[in-house]
Amino acid sequence: GLLGMPNAGKSTLIAAISNARPKIADYPFTTLHPNLGVVRVAPEKSFVVADVPGLIEGAAEGAGLGHQFLRHLQRTRLLLHVIDVAPHDPEVDPVVDIAPFDDSIDPVAQARAIVAELKKYDPALADKPRWLVLNKIDMVAADDRAATVKDFVKRFRWKGPVFEISALARKGLEPL
């Protein structure tokens, strides 16, 4: 199951790895209902990925659209927490306008807010196996990528698997 903030790249990711063709646009809350896609990893080996609408702070209490679909994530075996690590320019990027957690768009604060919403909704959901998928890594200067990832993992206090991808450019998807 894919989870994350609006515009983190969840729909782009499911379109890149599966047969799903969700609506993809550069404005928040493009995904209005869950999308399912079959990922084929070998001729007779596949799995289903679920993309749910982006979560925002207060989702467990009904804010936004994601709360209506959190139950779909309860049926998944693994959560892929998609996080937009690209720097945002408030004058260019409309995503800034919908970030309810921190005016500076701190991806760690956003990731923590998502985890908090999972815990509020269902502690068992928050305890599911989860991998971090740091998306839009191609938007980070090549010289800064390793430091950006290291800083994120350290500040988030993450010990599990971390994948650096660009769903749009289809980079880093094979290891994921």
Tab-separated table of C-alpha atoms in Angstrom:
chain	number	residue	atom	x	y	z
A	1	GLY	CA	0.000	0.000	0.000
A	2	LEU	CA	1.286	3.456	-0.946
A	3	LEU	CA	0.804	6.220	1.582
A	4	GLY	CA	2.052	9.764	1.883
A	5	MET	CA	1.202	13.416	1.573
A	6	PRO	CA	-0.696	14.802	-1.428
A	7	ASN	CA	1.648	15.212	-4.418
A	8	ALA	CA	4.360	12.950	-2.954
A	9	GLY	CA	4.306	10.970	-6.207
A	10	LYS	CA	2.238	7.935	-5.212
A	11	SER	CA	0.158	7.895	-8.406
A	12	THR	CA	3.225	8.455	-10.557
A	13	LEU	CA	4.900	5.544	-8.794
A	14	ILE	CA	1.994	3.123	-9.268
A	15	ALA	CA	1.784	4.123	-12.941
A	16	ALA	CA	5.533	3.523	-13.359
A	17	ILE	CA	5.604	0.056	-11.768
A	18	SER	CA	2.230	-1.424	-12.651
A	19	ASN	CA	-0.580	-1.578	-15.161
A	20	ALA	CA	-2.553	1.106	-13.274
A	21	ARG	CA	-3.295	4.366	-15.082
A	22	PRO	CA	-4.364	6.840	-12.384
A	23	LYS	CA	-4.993	10.504	-12.977
A	24	ILE	CA	-1.729	12.378	-12.462
A	25	ALA	CA	-1.544	16.159	-12.209
A	26	ASP	CA	0.561	18.857	-10.563
A	27	TYR	CA	-2.051	19.941	-8.047
A	28	PRO	CA	-2.911	18.457	-4.651
A	29	PHE	CA	-5.661	15.886	-4.145
A	30	THR	CA	-5.618	14.610	-7.716
A	31	THR	CA	-6.324	11.077	-6.474
A	32	LEU	CA	-9.937	10.930	-5.331
A	33	HIS	CA	-10.285	7.158	-4.938
A	34	PRO	CA	-7.912	4.223	-4.469
A	35	ASN	CA	-6.095	2.874	-7.499
A	36	LEU	CA	-4.944	-0.733	-7.744
A	37	GLY	CA	-2.181	-1.937	-10.005
A	38	VAL	CA	-0.624	-5.328	-10.679
A	39	VAL	CA	3.172	-5.355	-10.578
A	40	ARG	CA	4.700	-8.216	-12.535
A	41	VAL	CA	8.198	-9.101	-11.321
A	42	ALA	CA	8.530	-12.405	-13.223
A	43	PRO	CA	6.384	-14.357	-15.699
A	44	GLU	CA	4.476	-16.064	-12.885
A	45	LYS	CA	5.184	-13.707	-9.985
A	46	SER	CA	3.202	-10.571	-9.300
A	47	PHE	CA	1.605	-8.550	-6.528
A	48	VAL	CA	-1.013	-5.821	-6.205
A	49	VAL	CA	-0.184	-2.258	-5.167
A	50	ALA	CA	-2.823	0.066	-3.717
A	51	ASP	CA	-2.517	3.846	-4.073
A	52	VAL	CA	-4.808	5.780	-1.732
A	53	PRO	CA	-5.467	9.529	-1.738
A	54	GLY	CA	-2.856	11.598	0.096
A	55	LEU	CA	-3.138	11.939	3.838
A	56	ILE	CA	-3.065	15.253	5.663
A	57	GLU	CA	-2.923	16.149	9.319
A	58	GLY	CA	-6.279	15.304	10.871
A	59	ALA	CA	-7.006	12.464	8.415
A	60	ALA	CA	-7.798	10.052	11.241
A	61	GLU	CA	-10.544	12.474	12.333
A	62	GLY	CA	-11.895	12.911	8.821
A	63	ALA	CA	-9.815	15.729	7.291
A	64	GLY	CA	-9.153	15.419	3.584
A	65	LEU	CA	-10.022	12.336	1.557
A	66	GLY	CA	-7.444	9.840	2.786
A	67	HIS	CA	-9.368	8.966	5.948
A	68	GLN	CA	-12.069	7.299	3.857
A	69	PHE	CA	-9.467	4.932	2.442
A	70	LEU	CA	-7.161	4.167	5.361
A	71	ARG	CA	-9.080	0.923	5.801
A	72	HIS	CA	-7.759	-0.222	2.408
A	73	LEU	CA	-4.237	-0.024	3.812
A	74	GLN	CA	-5.256	-2.353	6.634
A	75	ARG	CA	-5.479	-5.160	4.064
A	76	THR	CA	-1.948	-4.668	2.788
A	77	ARG	CA	1.092	-6.616	3.959
A	78	LEU	CA	3.582	-3.790	3.453
A	79	LEU	CA	3.335	-0.005	3.478
A	80	LEU	CA	5.483	2.065	1.133
A	81	HIS	CA	5.742	5.496	2.728
A	82	VAL	CA	6.360	7.793	-0.246
A	83	ILE	CA	8.064	11.046	0.734
A	84	ASP	CA	8.786	14.018	-1.519
A	85	VAL	CA	12.372	15.047	-0.731
A	86	ALA	CA	12.649	17.675	-3.470
A	87	PRO	CA	13.242	21.251	-2.347
A	88	HIS	CA	10.155	23.450	-2.772
A	89	ASP	CA	10.046	27.063	-3.878
A	90	PRO	CA	6.946	28.679	-2.295
A	91	GLU	CA	6.563	31.036	-5.264
A	92	VAL	CA	6.616	28.210	-7.809
A	93	ASP	CA	5.276	25.107	-6.078
A	94	PRO	CA	1.578	25.027	-5.132
A	95	VAL	CA	2.203	22.052	-2.809
A	96	VAL	CA	3.452	24.566	-0.267
A	97	ASP	CA	-0.059	25.930	0.060
A	98	ILE	CA	-1.480	22.611	1.263
A	99	ALA	CA	1.262	21.623	3.698
A	100	PRO	CA	-0.486	21.828	7.071
A	101	PHE	CA	2.461	20.774	9.202
A	102	ASP	CA	5.274	23.248	8.749
A	103	ASP	CA	5.566	26.416	6.710
A	104	SER	CA	9.048	25.400	5.612
A	105	ILE	CA	7.834	22.056	4.178
A	106	ASP	CA	10.080	19.840	6.239
A	107	PRO	CA	9.773	16.309	4.781
A	108	VAL	CA	10.649	14.811	8.187
A	109	ALA	CA	7.801	16.720	9.849
A	110	GLN	CA	5.447	15.564	7.082
A	111	ALA	CA	6.578	11.944	7.454
A	112	ARG	CA	6.070	12.106	11.224
A	113	ALA	CA	2.602	13.580	10.715
A	114	ILE	CA	1.661	10.648	8.451
A	115	VAL	CA	2.862	8.156	11.075
A	116	ALA	CA	0.886	10.014	13.742
A	117	GLU	CA	-2.268	9.781	11.603
A	118	LEU	CA	-1.752	6.034	11.149
A	119	LYS	CA	-1.395	5.598	14.922
A	120	LYS	CA	-4.544	7.635	15.598
A	121	TYR	CA	-6.531	5.678	13.034
A	122	ASP	CA	-5.327	2.201	14.010
A	123	PRO	CA	-2.173	1.381	16.011
A	124	ALA	CA	-1.964	-1.993	14.230
A	125	LEU	CA	-1.781	-0.163	10.897
A	126	ALA	CA	1.096	1.959	12.189
A	127	ASP	CA	2.904	-1.236	13.246
A	128	LYS	CA	2.759	-2.820	9.777
A	129	PRO	CA	6.077	-3.343	8.000
A	130	ARG	CA	6.968	-0.095	6.265
A	131	TRP	CA	9.650	0.992	3.815
A	132	LEU	CA	10.613	4.576	3.111
A	133	VAL	CA	10.521	5.607	-0.524
A	134	LEU	CA	12.284	8.937	-0.964
A	135	ASN	CA	10.823	10.226	-4.204
A	136	LYS	CA	11.830	13.058	-6.535
A	137	ILE	CA	15.469	12.445	-5.624
A	138	ASP	CA	16.426	13.631	-9.110
A	139	MET	CA	15.276	17.124	-8.089
A	140	VAL	CA	17.975	17.239	-5.392
A	141	ALA	CA	21.360	18.427	-6.648
A	142	ALA	CA	23.578	15.403	-7.345
A	143	ASP	CA	26.215	16.684	-4.909
A	144	ASP	CA	23.604	16.961	-2.134
A	145	ARG	CA	21.725	13.657	-2.565
A	146	ALA	CA	23.726	11.474	-0.187
A	147	ALA	CA	23.700	14.168	2.497
A	148	THR	CA	19.966	14.811	2.006
A	149	VAL	CA	19.131	11.127	2.407
A	150	LYS	CA	21.460	10.697	5.387
A	151	ASP	CA	20.014	13.791	7.086
A	152	PHE	CA	16.431	12.632	6.496
A	153	VAL	CA	17.073	9.128	7.856
A	154	LYS	CA	18.903	10.492	10.895
A	155	ARG	CA	16.284	13.120	11.784
A	156	PHE	CA	13.419	10.678	11.170
A	157	ARG	CA	15.273	8.087	13.285
A	158	TRP	CA	14.585	5.437	10.676
A	159	LYS	CA	16.140	1.987	10.919
A	160	GLY	CA	14.304	0.170	8.116
A	161	PRO	CA	14.721	-0.058	4.349
A	162	VAL	CA	15.141	3.194	2.410
A	163	PHE	CA	14.783	3.526	-1.360
A	164	GLU	CA	15.817	6.568	-3.382
A	165	ILE	CA	13.711	6.925	-6.507
A	166	SER	CA	12.378	9.223	-9.149
A	167	ALA	CA	9.018	7.764	-10.138
A	168	LEU	CA	8.645	10.292	-12.962
A	169	ALA	CA	12.069	9.551	-14.431
A	170	ARG	CA	11.657	5.852	-13.573
A	171	LYS	CA	14.958	5.780	-11.703
A	172	GLY	CA	15.627	3.498	-8.733
A	173	LEU	CA	12.464	1.467	-9.284
A	174	GLU	CA	14.116	-1.885	-9.938
A	175	PRO	CA	15.639	-2.225	-6.432
A	176	LEU	CA	12.326	-1.131	-4.913
